[in-house]
Amino acid sequence: MTKNDGVDKVARFQAALNQLTERMAADRYVLAIVLVGSLSAETIWRRETLGLWIIEADGVSRRLPSDGQDERVFRILVENGINIHAELIPRSRFKKMVEGASRTAFSCNFFARRQLVYSKDPSIDTWFQQADSIATKDQERELLTFSTWTIHAHRHARKRLDLKGDLELAAQEIVGAAHSVAHTEIIRQGQVWEQDVIYRAIEGAPELFQTIYLDVLAKRKNRRVLSTALDAIDAYLDTHYRAHLKPLLDYLKKQNRVVPLSEMSDHFAFTQ
């Protein structure tokens, strides 16, 4: 995609957003619209759809059988040839999201900016401004999430290498772990980054990612290269585990007992 192509695509997406917003503004039940993910020439190349939150008056949208029992309701719309993935959010649930009382609590997305593009409810304006910021709890939760993914990929890579001797699949798992570490580094910096995460992480920690990512991709796959990468990931996890696993460690300390995994999963599903 050329620079001009990117500019043209941004213009088409923006026109579709403006057109949809104008139509929905005439609907008295639509209270606000939030754009998820910015429209910029740097990131538009990977966009296939517009992502929106449509905040509406309570009790308006009729649930469909395909919605199941999930409290979240999604609809696919088309505006001026652009596909739109919209989540319909009743006002009362949006308030709970902001307050952290909903399982789908409003928290910072470190990899997609949000913009309130339309609102006729001053309370929603205030709630959005209060919630759309990076909070310590957001960082702690996301660090825990990506650290568990890194641990999972690391364990599987080690088994592939040591037990199966499968260099190819071990390398794939290591690359996956490296991407999780990259996301972790962005979250640690407390910033929202919509472009390619791995490149940003390489800039911030070149030596680490040379070992766990670039060497694994570029060098001939052998046990030494892969073992070195796994050791580096292991050292990274060991260095940062107190900060990255803080919600889990705090929970276990408070419980002061052996906690069943099902109980632990239930706790974090409804409190994070």
CSV table of N, CA and C in Angstrom, one decimal, residues 89-170:
chain,number,residue,atom,x,y,z
A,89,ILE,N,-24.0,-1.3,23.7
A,89,ILE,CA,-23.8,-1.2,25.1
A,89,ILE,C,-24.9,-0.4,25.8
A,90,PRO,N,-25.8,-0.9,26.6
A,90,PRO,CA,-26.8,-0.1,27.3
A,90,PRO,C,-26.1,0.8,28.2
A,91,ARG,N,-26.8,2.0,28.4
A,91,ARG,CA,-26.2,3.0,29.3
A,91,ARG,C,-25.8,2.5,30.7
A,92,SER,N,-26.7,1.7,31.3
A,92,SER,CA,-26.5,1.2,32.6
A,92,SER,C,-25.3,0.3,32.7
A,93,ARG,N,-25.1,-0.5,31.6
A,93,ARG,CA,-23.9,-1.4,31.6
A,93,ARG,C,-22.6,-0.6,31.4
A,94,PHE,N,-22.7,0.4,30.5
A,94,PHE,CA,-21.5,1.3,30.3
A,94,PHE,C,-21.1,1.9,31.7
A,95,LYS,N,-22.1,2.3,32.4
A,95,LYS,CA,-21.7,2.9,33.8
A,95,LYS,C,-21.1,1.9,34.7
A,96,LYS,N,-21.6,0.7,34.6
A,96,LYS,CA,-20.9,-0.4,35.4
A,96,LYS,C,-19.5,-0.7,34.9
A,97,MET,N,-19.4,-0.7,33.6
A,97,MET,CA,-18.0,-0.9,33.0
A,97,MET,C,-17.0,0.1,33.6
A,98,VAL,N,-17.5,1.4,33.6
A,98,VAL,CA,-16.6,2.5,34.0
A,98,VAL,C,-16.3,2.3,35.5
A,99,GLU,N,-17.3,1.9,36.3
A,99,GLU,CA,-17.1,1.7,37.7
A,99,GLU,C,-16.4,0.4,38.1
A,100,GLY,N,-16.2,-0.4,37.1
A,100,GLY,CA,-15.5,-1.7,37.4
A,100,GLY,C,-16.4,-2.7,38.0
A,101,ALA,N,-17.7,-2.5,37.9
A,101,ALA,CA,-18.7,-3.5,38.5
A,101,ALA,C,-19.1,-4.5,37.5
A,102,SER,N,-18.7,-4.4,36.2
A,102,SER,CA,-19.1,-5.4,35.2
A,102,SER,C,-17.9,-6.3,34.9
A,103,ARG,N,-18.2,-7.5,34.5
A,103,ARG,CA,-17.2,-8.4,34.1
A,103,ARG,C,-16.4,-7.9,32.9
A,104,THR,N,-17.0,-7.1,32.1
A,104,THR,CA,-16.4,-6.4,31.0
A,104,THR,C,-16.0,-5.0,31.3
A,105,ALA,N,-15.4,-4.8,32.4
A,105,ALA,CA,-15.1,-3.5,32.9
A,105,ALA,C,-14.3,-2.7,31.9
A,106,PHE,N,-14.5,-1.4,31.8
A,106,PHE,CA,-13.8,-0.4,31.0
A,106,PHE,C,-12.4,-0.3,31.5
A,107,SER,N,-11.4,-0.7,30.7
A,107,SER,CA,-10.0,-0.5,31.1
A,107,SER,C,-9.2,-0.1,29.9
A,108,CYS,N,-8.0,0.4,30.1
A,108,CYS,CA,-7.2,0.9,29.1
A,108,CYS,C,-6.8,-0.2,28.1
A,109,ASN,N,-7.0,0.0,26.8
A,109,ASN,CA,-6.5,-0.9,25.8
A,109,ASN,C,-5.1,-0.3,25.3
A,110,PHE,N,-4.1,-1.0,25.6
A,110,PHE,CA,-2.7,-0.5,25.3
A,110,PHE,C,-2.4,-0.6,23.8
A,111,PHE,N,-3.3,-1.2,23.0
A,111,PHE,CA,-3.0,-1.4,21.6
A,111,PHE,C,-4.1,-0.9,20.7
A,112,ALA,N,-5.0,-0.1,21.2
A,112,ALA,CA,-6.0,0.6,20.4
A,112,ALA,C,-6.5,1.8,21.1
A,113,ARG,N,-6.4,2.9,20.5
A,113,ARG,CA,-6.9,4.2,21.1
A,113,ARG,C,-8.4,4.2,20.9
A,114,ARG,N,-9.0,4.9,21.9
A,114,ARG,CA,-10.5,5.1,21.8
A,114,ARG,C,-10.8,6.5,21.7
A,115,GLN,N,-11.9,6.9,21.0
A,115,GLN,CA,-12.3,8.3,20.8
A,115,GLN,C,-13.8,8.4,20.8
A,116,LEU,N,-14.3,9.2,21.7
A,116,LEU,CA,-15.7,9.5,21.8
A,116,LEU,C,-16.0,10.4,20.6
A,117,VAL,N,-16.7,9.9,19.5
A,117,VAL,CA,-16.9,10.7,18.3
A,117,VAL,C,-18.3,11.3,18.3
A,118,TYR,N,-19.2,10.9,19.2
A,118,TYR,CA,-20.5,11.5,19.3
A,118,TYR,C,-21.1,11.2,20.7
A,119,SER,N,-21.7,12.2,21.2
A,119,SER,CA,-22.4,12.0,22.5
A,119,SER,C,-23.5,13.1,22.7
A,120,LYS,N,-24.6,12.7,23.2
A,120,LYS,CA,-25.6,13.7,23.6
A,120,LYS,C,-26.0,13.5,25.1
A,121,ASP,N,-25.1,12.8,25.8
A,121,ASP,CA,-25.3,12.6,27.2
A,121,ASP,C,-24.1,13.1,28.0
A,122,PRO,N,-24.2,14.2,28.7
A,122,PRO,CA,-23.0,14.7,29.4
A,122,PRO,C,-22.4,13.7,30.4
A,123,SER,N,-23.3,12.9,31.0
A,123,SER,CA,-22.7,11.9,32.0
A,123,SER,C,-21.8,10.9,31.3
A,124,ILE,N,-22.1,10.5,30.1
A,124,ILE,CA,-21.3,9.6,29.4
A,124,ILE,C,-20.0,10.3,29.0
A,125,ASP,N,-20.0,11.6,28.6
A,125,ASP,CA,-18.8,12.3,28.4
A,125,ASP,C,-17.9,12.3,29.6
A,126,THR,N,-18.4,12.5,30.8
A,126,THR,CA,-17.6,12.5,32.0
A,126,THR,C,-17.1,11.1,32.3
A,127,TRP,N,-17.9,10.1,32.2
A,127,TRP,CA,-17.5,8.7,32.5
A,127,TRP,C,-16.4,8.3,31.6
A,128,PHE,N,-16.5,8.7,30.3
A,128,PHE,CA,-15.5,8.3,29.3
A,128,PHE,C,-14.2,8.9,29.6
A,129,GLN,N,-14.2,10.2,29.9
A,129,GLN,CA,-12.9,10.9,30.2
A,129,GLN,C,-12.3,10.3,31.5
A,130,GLN,N,-13.1,10.0,32.5
A,130,GLN,CA,-12.5,9.4,33.7
A,130,GLN,C,-11.9,8.0,33.5
A,131,ALA,N,-12.5,7.2,32.6
A,131,ALA,CA,-12.1,5.8,32.5
A,131,ALA,C,-11.1,5.6,31.4
A,132,ASP,N,-11.0,6.5,30.4
A,132,ASP,CA,-10.1,6.3,29.2
A,132,ASP,C,-8.8,6.8,29.5
A,133,SER,N,-8.1,6.3,30.5
A,133,SER,CA,-6.8,6.6,30.9
A,133,SER,C,-6.1,5.4,31.5
A,134,ILE,N,-4.8,5.5,31.5
A,134,ILE,CA,-4.0,4.3,32.0
A,134,ILE,C,-3.9,4.3,33.5
A,135,ALA,N,-4.5,3.3,34.1
A,135,ALA,CA,-4.5,3.2,35.5
A,135,ALA,C,-3.6,2.1,36.0
A,136,THR,N,-3.1,2.1,37.2
A,136,THR,CA,-2.2,1.1,37.7
A,136,THR,C,-2.9,-0.3,37.6
A,137,LYS,N,-4.2,-0.4,37.9
A,137,LYS,CA,-4.9,-1.7,37.9
A,137,LYS,C,-4.9,-2.2,36.4
A,138,ASP,N,-5.1,-1.3,35.4
A,138,ASP,CA,-5.0,-1.8,34.0
A,138,ASP,C,-3.7,-2.4,33.7
A,139,GLN,N,-2.6,-1.7,34.1
A,139,GLN,CA,-1.3,-2.3,33.8
A,139,GLN,C,-1.0,-3.6,34.5
A,140,GLU,N,-1.4,-3.7,35.8
A,140,GLU,CA,-1.2,-4.9,36.5
A,140,GLU,C,-2.0,-6.1,35.9
A,141,ARG,N,-3.2,-5.8,35.5
A,141,ARG,CA,-4.0,-6.9,34.9
A,141,ARG,C,-3.4,-7.4,33.6
A,142,GLU,N,-3.0,-6.4,32.7
A,142,GLU,CA,-2.5,-6.8,31.4
A,142,GLU,C,-1.1,-7.4,31.5
A,143,LEU,N,-0.3,-7.0,32.5
A,143,LEU,CA,1.0,-7.6,32.7
A,143,LEU,C,0.8,-9.0,33.1
A,144,LEU,N,-0.2,-9.3,34.0
A,144,LEU,CA,-0.5,-10.7,34.4
A,144,LEU,C,-0.9,-11.5,33.2
A,145,THR,N,-1.8,-11.0,32.4
A,145,THR,CA,-2.3,-11.7,31.2
A,145,THR,C,-1.2,-12.1,30.3
A,146,PHE,N,-0.4,-11.1,29.8
A,146,PHE,CA,0.6,-11.4,28.9
A,146,PHE,C,1.8,-12.3,29.5
A,147,SER,N,2.0,-12.1,30.8
A,147,SER,CA,3.0,-13.0,31.4
A,147,SER,C,2.6,-14.4,31.4
A,148,THR,N,1.3,-14.7,31.6
A,148,THR,CA,0.8,-16.1,31.6
A,148,THR,C,0.9,-16.7,30.2
A,149,TRP,N,0.7,-15.8,29.2
A,149,TRP,CA,0.9,-16.3,27.8
A,149,TRP,C,2.3,-16.6,27.5
A,150,THR,N,3.2,-15.8,28.0
A,150,THR,CA,4.7,-16.0,27.8
A,150,THR,C,5.1,-17.3,28.5
A,151,ILE,N,4.6,-17.5,29.7
A,151,ILE,CA,4.9,-18.7,30.5
A,151,ILE,C,4.5,-20.0,29.7
A,152,HIS,N,3.2,-19.9,29.2
A,152,HIS,CA,2.7,-21.0,28.5
A,152,HIS,C,3.5,-21.3,27.2
A,153,ALA,N,3.8,-20.3,26.4
A,153,ALA,CA,4.6,-20.5,25.2
A,153,ALA,C,6.0,-21.1,25.6
A,154,HIS,N,6.6,-20.5,26.6
A,154,HIS,CA,8.0,-20.9,27.1
A,154,HIS,C,8.0,-22.4,27.5
A,155,ARG,N,7.0,-22.8,28.3
A,155,ARG,CA,6.9,-24.2,28.7
A,155,ARG,C,6.8,-25.2,27.5
A,156,HIS,N,5.9,-24.8,26.6
A,156,HIS,CA,5.7,-25.7,25.4
A,156,HIS,C,6.9,-25.7,24.5
A,157,ALA,N,7.6,-24.6,24.4
A,157,ALA,CA,8.8,-24.6,23.6
A,157,ALA,C,9.9,-25.5,24.2
A,158,ARG,N,10.0,-25.4,25.6
A,158,ARG,CA,11.0,-26.2,26.3
A,158,ARG,C,10.7,-27.7,26.1
A,159,LYS,N,9.5,-28.1,26.2
A,159,LYS,CA,9.1,-29.5,26.0
A,159,LYS,C,9.4,-29.9,24.5
A,160,ARG,N,9.1,-29.0,23.6
A,160,ARG,CA,9.3,-29.4,22.2
A,160,ARG,C,10.8,-29.6,21.9
A,161,LEU,N,11.6,-28.8,22.6
A,161,LEU,CA,13.1,-28.8,22.4
A,161,LEU,C,13.7,-30.0,23.1
A,162,ASP,N,13.4,-30.1,24.4
A,162,ASP,CA,14.1,-31.1,25.3
A,162,ASP,C,13.5,-32.5,25.2
A,163,LEU,N,12.2,-32.6,25.1
A,163,LEU,CA,11.6,-33.9,25.1
A,163,LEU,C,11.3,-34.5,23.7
A,164,LYS,N,11.0,-33.6,22.7
A,164,LYS,CA,10.7,-34.1,21.4
A,164,LYS,C,11.8,-33.9,20.4
A,165,GLY,N,12.7,-32.9,20.7
A,165,GLY,CA,13.8,-32.6,19.8
A,165,GLY,C,13.3,-32.0,18.5
A,166,ASP,N,12.1,-31.3,18.6
A,166,ASP,CA,11.5,-30.7,17.4
A,166,ASP,C,11.9,-29.2,17.3
A,167,LEU,N,12.9,-28.9,16.6
A,167,LEU,CA,13.5,-27.6,16.5
A,167,LEU,C,12.5,-26.6,15.8
A,168,GLU,N,11.8,-27.1,14.8
A,168,GLU,CA,10.9,-26.1,14.1
A,168,GLU,C,9.8,-25.6,14.9
A,169,LEU,N,9.1,-26.6,15.6
A,169,LEU,CA,8.0,-26.2,16.4
A,169,LEU,C,8.4,-25.5,17.7
A,170,ALA,N,9.6,-25.8,18.2
A,170,ALA,CA,10.1,-25.1,19.4
A,170,ALA,C,10.4,-23.7,19.0
